[in-house]
XYZ file of C-alpha atoms in Angstrom:
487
model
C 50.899 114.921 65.559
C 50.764 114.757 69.284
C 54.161 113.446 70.061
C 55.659 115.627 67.593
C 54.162 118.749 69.176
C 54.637 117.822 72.541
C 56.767 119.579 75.028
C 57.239 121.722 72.439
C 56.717 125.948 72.039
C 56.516 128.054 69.189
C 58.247 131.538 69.576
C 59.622 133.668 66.256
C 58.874 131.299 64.063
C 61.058 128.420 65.682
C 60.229 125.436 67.960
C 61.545 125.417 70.618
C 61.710 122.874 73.303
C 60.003 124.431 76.837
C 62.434 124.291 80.059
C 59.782 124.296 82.718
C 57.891 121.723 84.306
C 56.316 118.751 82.154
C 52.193 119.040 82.722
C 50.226 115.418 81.621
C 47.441 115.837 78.991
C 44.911 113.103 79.061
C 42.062 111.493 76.996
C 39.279 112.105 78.795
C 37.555 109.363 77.096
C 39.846 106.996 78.499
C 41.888 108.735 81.316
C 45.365 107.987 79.282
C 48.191 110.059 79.102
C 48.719 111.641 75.574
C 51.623 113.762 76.134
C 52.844 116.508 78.230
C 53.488 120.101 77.391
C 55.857 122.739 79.109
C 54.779 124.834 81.532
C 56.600 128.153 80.167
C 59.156 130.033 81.969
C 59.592 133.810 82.726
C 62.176 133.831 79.889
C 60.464 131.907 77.406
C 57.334 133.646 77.562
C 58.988 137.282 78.149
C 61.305 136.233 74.219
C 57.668 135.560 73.218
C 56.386 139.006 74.064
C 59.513 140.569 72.402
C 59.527 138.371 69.239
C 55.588 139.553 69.028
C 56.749 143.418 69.283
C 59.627 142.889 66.933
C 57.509 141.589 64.220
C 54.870 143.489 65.111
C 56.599 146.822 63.041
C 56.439 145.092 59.906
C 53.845 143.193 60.132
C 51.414 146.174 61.105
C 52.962 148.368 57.922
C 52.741 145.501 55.558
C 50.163 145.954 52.639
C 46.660 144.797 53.925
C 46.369 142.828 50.631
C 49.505 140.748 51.850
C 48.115 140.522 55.369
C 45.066 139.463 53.667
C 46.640 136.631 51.386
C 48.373 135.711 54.289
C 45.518 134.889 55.989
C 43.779 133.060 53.106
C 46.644 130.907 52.977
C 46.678 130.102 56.432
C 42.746 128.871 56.349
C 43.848 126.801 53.057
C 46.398 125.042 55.587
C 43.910 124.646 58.205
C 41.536 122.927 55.462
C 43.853 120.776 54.148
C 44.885 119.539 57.574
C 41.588 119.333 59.083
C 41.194 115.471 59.310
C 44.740 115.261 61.592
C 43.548 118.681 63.546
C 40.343 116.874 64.299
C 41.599 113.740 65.552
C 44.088 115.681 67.604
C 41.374 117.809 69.169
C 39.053 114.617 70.072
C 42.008 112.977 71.820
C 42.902 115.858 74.053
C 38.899 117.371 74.590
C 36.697 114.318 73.884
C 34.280 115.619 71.302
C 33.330 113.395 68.315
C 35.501 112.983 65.686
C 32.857 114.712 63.113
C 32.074 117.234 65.247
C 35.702 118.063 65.718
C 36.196 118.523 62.373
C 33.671 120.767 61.837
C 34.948 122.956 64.358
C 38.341 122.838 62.687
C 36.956 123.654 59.100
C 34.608 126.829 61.196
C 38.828 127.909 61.796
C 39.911 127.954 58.605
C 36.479 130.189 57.911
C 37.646 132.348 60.206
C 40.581 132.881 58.413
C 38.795 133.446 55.306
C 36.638 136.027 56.847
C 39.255 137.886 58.490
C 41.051 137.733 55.177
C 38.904 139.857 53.811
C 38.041 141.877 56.117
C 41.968 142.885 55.739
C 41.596 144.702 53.229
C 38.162 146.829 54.585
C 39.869 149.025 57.038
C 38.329 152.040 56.389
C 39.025 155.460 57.921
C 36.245 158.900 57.603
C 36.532 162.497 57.069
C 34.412 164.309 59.639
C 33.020 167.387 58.641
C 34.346 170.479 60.475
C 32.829 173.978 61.154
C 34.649 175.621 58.508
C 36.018 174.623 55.418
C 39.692 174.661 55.791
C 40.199 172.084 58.563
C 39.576 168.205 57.431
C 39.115 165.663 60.169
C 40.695 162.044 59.629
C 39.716 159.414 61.875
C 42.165 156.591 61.222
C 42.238 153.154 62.578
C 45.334 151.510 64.022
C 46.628 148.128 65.353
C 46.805 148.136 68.758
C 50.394 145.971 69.514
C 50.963 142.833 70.366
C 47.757 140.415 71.848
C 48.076 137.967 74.495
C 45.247 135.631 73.968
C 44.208 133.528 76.389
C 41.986 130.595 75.668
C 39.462 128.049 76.822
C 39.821 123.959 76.292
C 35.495 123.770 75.213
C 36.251 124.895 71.601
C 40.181 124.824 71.058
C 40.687 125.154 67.452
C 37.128 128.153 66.805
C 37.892 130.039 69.865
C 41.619 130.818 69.191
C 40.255 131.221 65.932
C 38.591 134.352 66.325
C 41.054 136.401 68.271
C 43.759 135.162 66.295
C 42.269 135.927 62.981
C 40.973 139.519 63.785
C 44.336 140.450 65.487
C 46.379 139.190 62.336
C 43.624 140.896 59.871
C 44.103 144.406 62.155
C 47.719 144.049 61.765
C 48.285 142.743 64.894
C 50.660 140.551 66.723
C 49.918 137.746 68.997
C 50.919 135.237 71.652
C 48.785 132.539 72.180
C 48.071 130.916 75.626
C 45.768 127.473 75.594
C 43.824 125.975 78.042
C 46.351 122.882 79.644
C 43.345 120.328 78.760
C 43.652 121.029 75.245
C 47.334 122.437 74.332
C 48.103 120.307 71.302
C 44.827 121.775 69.367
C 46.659 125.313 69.555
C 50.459 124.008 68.657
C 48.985 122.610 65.555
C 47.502 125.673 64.205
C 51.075 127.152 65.003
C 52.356 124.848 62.926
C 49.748 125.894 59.770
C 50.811 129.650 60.489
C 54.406 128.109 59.535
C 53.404 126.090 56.941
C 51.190 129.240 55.504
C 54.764 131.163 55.766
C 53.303 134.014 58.287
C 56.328 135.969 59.027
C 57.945 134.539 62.747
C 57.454 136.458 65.412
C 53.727 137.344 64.157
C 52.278 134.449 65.487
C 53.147 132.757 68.606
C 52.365 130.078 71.353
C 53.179 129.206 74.784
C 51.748 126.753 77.008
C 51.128 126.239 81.414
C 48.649 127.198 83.675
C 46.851 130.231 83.233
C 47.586 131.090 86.701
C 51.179 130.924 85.743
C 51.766 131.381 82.174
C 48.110 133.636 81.182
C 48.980 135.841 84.243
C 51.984 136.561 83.122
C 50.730 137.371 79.904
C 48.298 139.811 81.505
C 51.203 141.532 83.879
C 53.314 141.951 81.478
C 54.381 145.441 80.386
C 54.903 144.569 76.623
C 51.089 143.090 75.916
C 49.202 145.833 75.096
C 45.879 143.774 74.582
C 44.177 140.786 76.774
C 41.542 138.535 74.652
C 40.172 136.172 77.264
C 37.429 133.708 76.792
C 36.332 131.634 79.802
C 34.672 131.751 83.274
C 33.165 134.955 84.844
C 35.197 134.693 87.810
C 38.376 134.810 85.801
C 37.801 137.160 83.361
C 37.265 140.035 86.658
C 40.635 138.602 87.873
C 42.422 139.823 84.878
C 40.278 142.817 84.610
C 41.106 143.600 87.931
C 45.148 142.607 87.962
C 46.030 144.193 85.245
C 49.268 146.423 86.363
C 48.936 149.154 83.471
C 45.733 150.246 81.525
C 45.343 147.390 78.658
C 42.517 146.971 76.176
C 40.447 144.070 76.915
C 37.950 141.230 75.130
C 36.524 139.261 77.843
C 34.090 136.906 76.525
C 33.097 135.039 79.775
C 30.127 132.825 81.421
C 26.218 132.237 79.436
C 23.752 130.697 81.793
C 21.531 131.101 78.860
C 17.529 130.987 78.589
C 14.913 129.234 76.346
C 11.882 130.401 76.201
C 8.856 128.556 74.552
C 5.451 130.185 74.449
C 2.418 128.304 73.157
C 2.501 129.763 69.824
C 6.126 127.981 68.971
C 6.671 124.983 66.672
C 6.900 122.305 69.586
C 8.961 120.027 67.156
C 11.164 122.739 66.013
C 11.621 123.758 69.673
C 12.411 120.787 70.861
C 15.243 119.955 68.290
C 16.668 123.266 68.556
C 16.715 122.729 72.580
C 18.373 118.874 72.223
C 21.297 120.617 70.213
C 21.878 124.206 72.088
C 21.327 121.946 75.354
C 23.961 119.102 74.874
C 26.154 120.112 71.947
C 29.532 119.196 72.955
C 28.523 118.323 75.921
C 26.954 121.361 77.303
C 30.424 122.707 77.090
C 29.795 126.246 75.626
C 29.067 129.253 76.583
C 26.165 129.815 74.569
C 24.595 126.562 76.162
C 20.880 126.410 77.311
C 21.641 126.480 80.499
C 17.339 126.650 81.526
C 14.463 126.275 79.714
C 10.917 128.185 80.480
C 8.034 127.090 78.790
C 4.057 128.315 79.011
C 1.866 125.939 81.504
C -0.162 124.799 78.626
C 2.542 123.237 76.361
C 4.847 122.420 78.855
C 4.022 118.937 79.456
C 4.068 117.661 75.696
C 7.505 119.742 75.493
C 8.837 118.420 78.234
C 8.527 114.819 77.608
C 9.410 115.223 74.089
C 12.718 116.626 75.038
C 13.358 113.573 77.685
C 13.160 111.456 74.513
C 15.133 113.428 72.409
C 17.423 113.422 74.864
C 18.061 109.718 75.356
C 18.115 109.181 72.265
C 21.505 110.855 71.483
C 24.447 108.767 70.638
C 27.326 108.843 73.497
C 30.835 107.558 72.556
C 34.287 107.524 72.365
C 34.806 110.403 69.666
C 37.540 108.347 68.020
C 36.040 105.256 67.974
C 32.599 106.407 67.207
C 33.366 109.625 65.347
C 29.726 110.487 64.084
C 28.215 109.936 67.967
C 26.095 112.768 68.972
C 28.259 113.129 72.433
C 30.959 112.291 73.570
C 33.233 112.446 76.813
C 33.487 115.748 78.678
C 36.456 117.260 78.878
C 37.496 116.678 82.267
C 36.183 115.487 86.228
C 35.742 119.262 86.730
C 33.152 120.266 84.571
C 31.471 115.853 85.190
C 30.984 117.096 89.112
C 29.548 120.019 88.486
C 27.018 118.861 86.621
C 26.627 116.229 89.264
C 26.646 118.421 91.652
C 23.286 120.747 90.071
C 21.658 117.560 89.443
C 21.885 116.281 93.050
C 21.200 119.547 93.851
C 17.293 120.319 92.143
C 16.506 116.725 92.703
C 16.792 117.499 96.304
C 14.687 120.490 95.898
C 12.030 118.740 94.126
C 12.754 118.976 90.778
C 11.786 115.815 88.432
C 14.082 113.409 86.314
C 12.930 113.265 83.039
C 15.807 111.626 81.374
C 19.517 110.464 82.148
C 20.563 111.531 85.388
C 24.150 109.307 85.563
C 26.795 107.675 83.695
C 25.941 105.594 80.098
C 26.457 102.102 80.822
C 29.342 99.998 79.339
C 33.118 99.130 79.741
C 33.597 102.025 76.769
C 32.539 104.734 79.560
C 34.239 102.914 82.423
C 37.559 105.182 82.400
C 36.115 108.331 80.778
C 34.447 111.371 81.934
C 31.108 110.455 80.390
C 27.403 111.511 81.616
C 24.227 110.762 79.758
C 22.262 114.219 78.245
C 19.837 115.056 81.488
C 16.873 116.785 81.198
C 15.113 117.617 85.201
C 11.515 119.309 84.929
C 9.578 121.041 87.819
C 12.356 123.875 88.453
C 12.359 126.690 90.564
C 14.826 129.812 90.866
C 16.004 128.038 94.101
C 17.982 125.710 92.783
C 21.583 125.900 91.179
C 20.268 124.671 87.475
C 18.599 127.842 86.633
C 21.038 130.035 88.440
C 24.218 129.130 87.678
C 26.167 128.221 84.660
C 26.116 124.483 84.729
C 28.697 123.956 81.506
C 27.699 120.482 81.466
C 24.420 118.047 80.118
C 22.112 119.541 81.952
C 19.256 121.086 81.565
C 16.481 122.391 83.999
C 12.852 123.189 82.458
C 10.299 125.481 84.320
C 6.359 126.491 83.453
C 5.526 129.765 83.491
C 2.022 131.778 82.946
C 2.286 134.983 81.603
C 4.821 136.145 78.900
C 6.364 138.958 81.499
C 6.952 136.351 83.951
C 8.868 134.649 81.248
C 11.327 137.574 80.656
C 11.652 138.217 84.461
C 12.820 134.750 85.019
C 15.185 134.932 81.777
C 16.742 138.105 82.576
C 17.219 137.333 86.538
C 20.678 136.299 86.215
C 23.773 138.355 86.144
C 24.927 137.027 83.043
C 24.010 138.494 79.638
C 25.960 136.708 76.799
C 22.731 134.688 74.638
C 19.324 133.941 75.104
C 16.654 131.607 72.572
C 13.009 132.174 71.997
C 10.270 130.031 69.943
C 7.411 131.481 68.678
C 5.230 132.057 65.826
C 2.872 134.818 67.100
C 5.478 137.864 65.972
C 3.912 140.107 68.543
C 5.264 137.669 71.314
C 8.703 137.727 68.710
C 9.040 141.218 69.444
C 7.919 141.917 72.877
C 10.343 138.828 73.811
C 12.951 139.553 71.790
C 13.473 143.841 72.536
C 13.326 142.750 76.289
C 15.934 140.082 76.818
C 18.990 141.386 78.024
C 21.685 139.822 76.214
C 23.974 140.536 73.569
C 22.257 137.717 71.274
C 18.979 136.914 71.148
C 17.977 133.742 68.645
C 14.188 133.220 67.717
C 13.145 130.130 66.012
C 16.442 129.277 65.601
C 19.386 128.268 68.217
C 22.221 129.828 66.447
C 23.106 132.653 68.440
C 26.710 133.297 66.701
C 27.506 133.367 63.113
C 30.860 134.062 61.925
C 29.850 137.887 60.166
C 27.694 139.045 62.730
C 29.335 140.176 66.147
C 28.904 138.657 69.024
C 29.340 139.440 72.946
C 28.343 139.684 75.820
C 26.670 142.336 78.252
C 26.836 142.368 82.110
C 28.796 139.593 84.005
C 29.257 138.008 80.781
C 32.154 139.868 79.645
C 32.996 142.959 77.463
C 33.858 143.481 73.587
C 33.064 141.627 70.465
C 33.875 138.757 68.306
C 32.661 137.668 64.913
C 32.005 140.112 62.428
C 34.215 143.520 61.122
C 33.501 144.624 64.896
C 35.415 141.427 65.721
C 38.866 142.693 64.201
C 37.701 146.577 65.277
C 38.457 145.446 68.875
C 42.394 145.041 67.842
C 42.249 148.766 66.728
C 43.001 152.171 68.266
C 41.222 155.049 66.388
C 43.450 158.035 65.885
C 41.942 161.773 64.911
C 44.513 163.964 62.581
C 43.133 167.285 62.098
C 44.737 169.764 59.677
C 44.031 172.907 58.649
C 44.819 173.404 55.477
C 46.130 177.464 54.014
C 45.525 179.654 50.331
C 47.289 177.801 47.501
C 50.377 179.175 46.468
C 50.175 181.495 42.997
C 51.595 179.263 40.742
């Protein structure tokens, strides 16, 4: 599928082969070259934008029935595809084969989701002060999207903005990370295959710098769905030329907190998973763990062994391994650099702490699932998103502390709590200040629930009917209404 899709663009319903520079995609399991992709030109991406506001007429008047069969069909394609999806997605972004999959199959639920929620668009009549004036509060697609997306979760993450926007009545152009460009051009091709009009769906690939700025400047997007850093996210909030709806769905740094009331097993399975799922590479990661004095021994060590005892490998050659390679020498330094970092400022190695050994991990960005204990608020672990297989685990006294330390971070996208005393359950839980808080349970997003983010972490929502709201304007038509003619 690779070769086929590469170098290639998809704009009004026809591939097309990009004109501007050639950009290598590796394996980052093994540091070959896949394939390349075009970086996308001014023209290319500007017959994009215009195929996406052609369509977008009919599209937006069609039937939401159609829009909604339309969108069924598409998650039918995904489905039936899902075994070649997956294998492309763990050659370009290293996770497991199973694991890719999954995500891949959470697409085409996406689709289903949204396809229903097609056909749920409802409107109101607001009561007025006298009774010959109605007020209709209608909902509208807003134009055409530019979505711009991360490489961490390639196939889910386009997903949900693509899904809503189509569902809304939407157009879109689609802009993927460089590490992970096939992922996207293959759901392209299931929008063809699942005959979605051209123009409605569309992709082009490059740098975001290049090709997502663009997308953001120009005067024919009407709405920006971002998902990726902080840092970014306020660069396109803030270089935006004309007043644009935005999504930003940006950095976690997210907290786990443990009192002495929790399931200590449960806890410690739930913090192996949210900790080193795909790496640490997700936004929804725990990030920092704080745990009371009096537990926080027998949790700690429990998690050091949990930890080593995940499965690292080459997602293609091991394709039910626990881990496998991160996605690129970025996010591999960073986490080096946090570790190096707390280790200097006392903090204690529990468990991994450098590269798995073996000529399988030679060539590949690989780093064994760490676990550091000891932490303090001075060091880089429990202040900064780490996006990598790390975590840092701190003891703490009294439940307030707990929720000070949790909430001292500018971010505000998810947060985790174990306990079975459901006085600590609420007291925790109506204090964190995030826009998900999981107890007992490390699932902070489901698919019909929204989810997003509050503070530094970004603005809007995903998942859930507020998840295709966000591609809506609301419009008010109030009429007063006279005496019936005599008939």
């Amino acid at each position: 599928m690779i070769q086929e899709l590469a170098g290639m663009l998809f704009v009004d319903g026809v591939w097309r082969r990009g004109e501007g520079a050639q950009i290598p995609v590796e394996n980052p399991a093994t540091g070959e070259v896949l394939g390349h992709v075009a970086s996308a030109t001014g023209p290319e991406i500007d017959a994009a934008v215009s195929a996406a506001r052609k369509a977008f007429g009919s599209w937006s008047r069609l039937a939401p029935v159609e829009r909604s069969k339309a969108l069924h069909r598409l998650g039918e394609a995904v489905a039936a595809h899902a075994d070649a999806m997956a294998r492309t997605m763990t050659l370009e972004q290293g996770k497991p084969l199973n694991e890719a999959r999954g995500e891949v199959l959470k697409l085409a639920e996406a689709c289903h989701f949204y396809a229903e929620e097609a056909v749920r668009i409802h409107g109101e009549i607001v009561p007025n002060t006298t009774t010959d004036i109605d007020s209709l509060v209608v909902r509208e697609p807003i134009g055409v999207v530019g979505a711009i997306t991360p490489w961490n979760y390639p196939a889910e993450l386009i997903g949900w903005k693509l899904c809503g926007a189509l569902a809304a009545g939407c157009t879109i152009v689609i802009k993927p990370a460089e590490l992970t460009p096939f992922t996207a051009l293959a759901i392209a091709r299931m929008a063809e295959e699942a005959g979605i009009p051209a123009g409605v769906v569309n992709v082009v690939t490059g740098p975001g710098s290049k090709v997502g700025q663009a997308l953001v400047e120009h005067s024919g997007v009407d709405k920006i769905a971002f998902t990726g850093s902080s840092a970014v996210g306020l660069r396109i909030q803030q270089s935006c030329p004309t007043i644009k709806r935005l999504s930003l769905e940006l950095g976690g740094n997210c907290p786990l907190i443990v009192t002495a009331s929790a399931d200590i097993d449960a806890a410690v399975k739930g913090a192996a998973r949210r900790s080193f799922r795909n790496m640490g590479q997700i936004c929804i990661a725990i990030n920092r763990i704080y745990v009371q004095h009096t537990v926080a021994d027998d949790f700690t060590a429990r998690l050091g062994r949990a930890a080593d005892q995940l499965v690292i490998g080459n997602g293609i050659d091991l394709p039910d391994a626990d881990v496998g390679a991160m996605a690129s020498a970025e996010p591999l330094a960073k986490t080096q650099d946090h570790l190096a970092d707390a280790l200097s400022k006392g903090a204690r190695l529990v468990a991994g702490g450098g590269a798995p050994q073996g000529e399988v991990f030679a060539r590949g960005h690989f780093f064994r699932p760490t676990v550091v204990a000891d932490c303090t608020h001075a060091m880089k672990v429990m202040t900064e998103e780490t996006f990598g297989p790390l975590v840092g685990v701190m003891a703490y006294d009294g439940l307030d502390e707990a929720i000070e330390l949790a909430n001292d971070t500018p971010y505000g996208l998810a947060s985790y709590l174990y306990a079975r005393d459901m006085d600590e359950v609420r007291h925790v839980s109506t204090r964190l200040d995030y826009g998900n808080v999981a107890v007992n349970n490390v699932d902070a997003g489901i698919m019909n629930a929204p989810y997003g983010g509050r503070k530094q972490s970004g603005v809007g929502y995903e998942h859930g009917r507020e998840g295709m709201l966000e591609y809506m304007n609301f419009k008010h038509v109030r009429i007063r209404y006279g005496e019936p003619k005599a008939r």
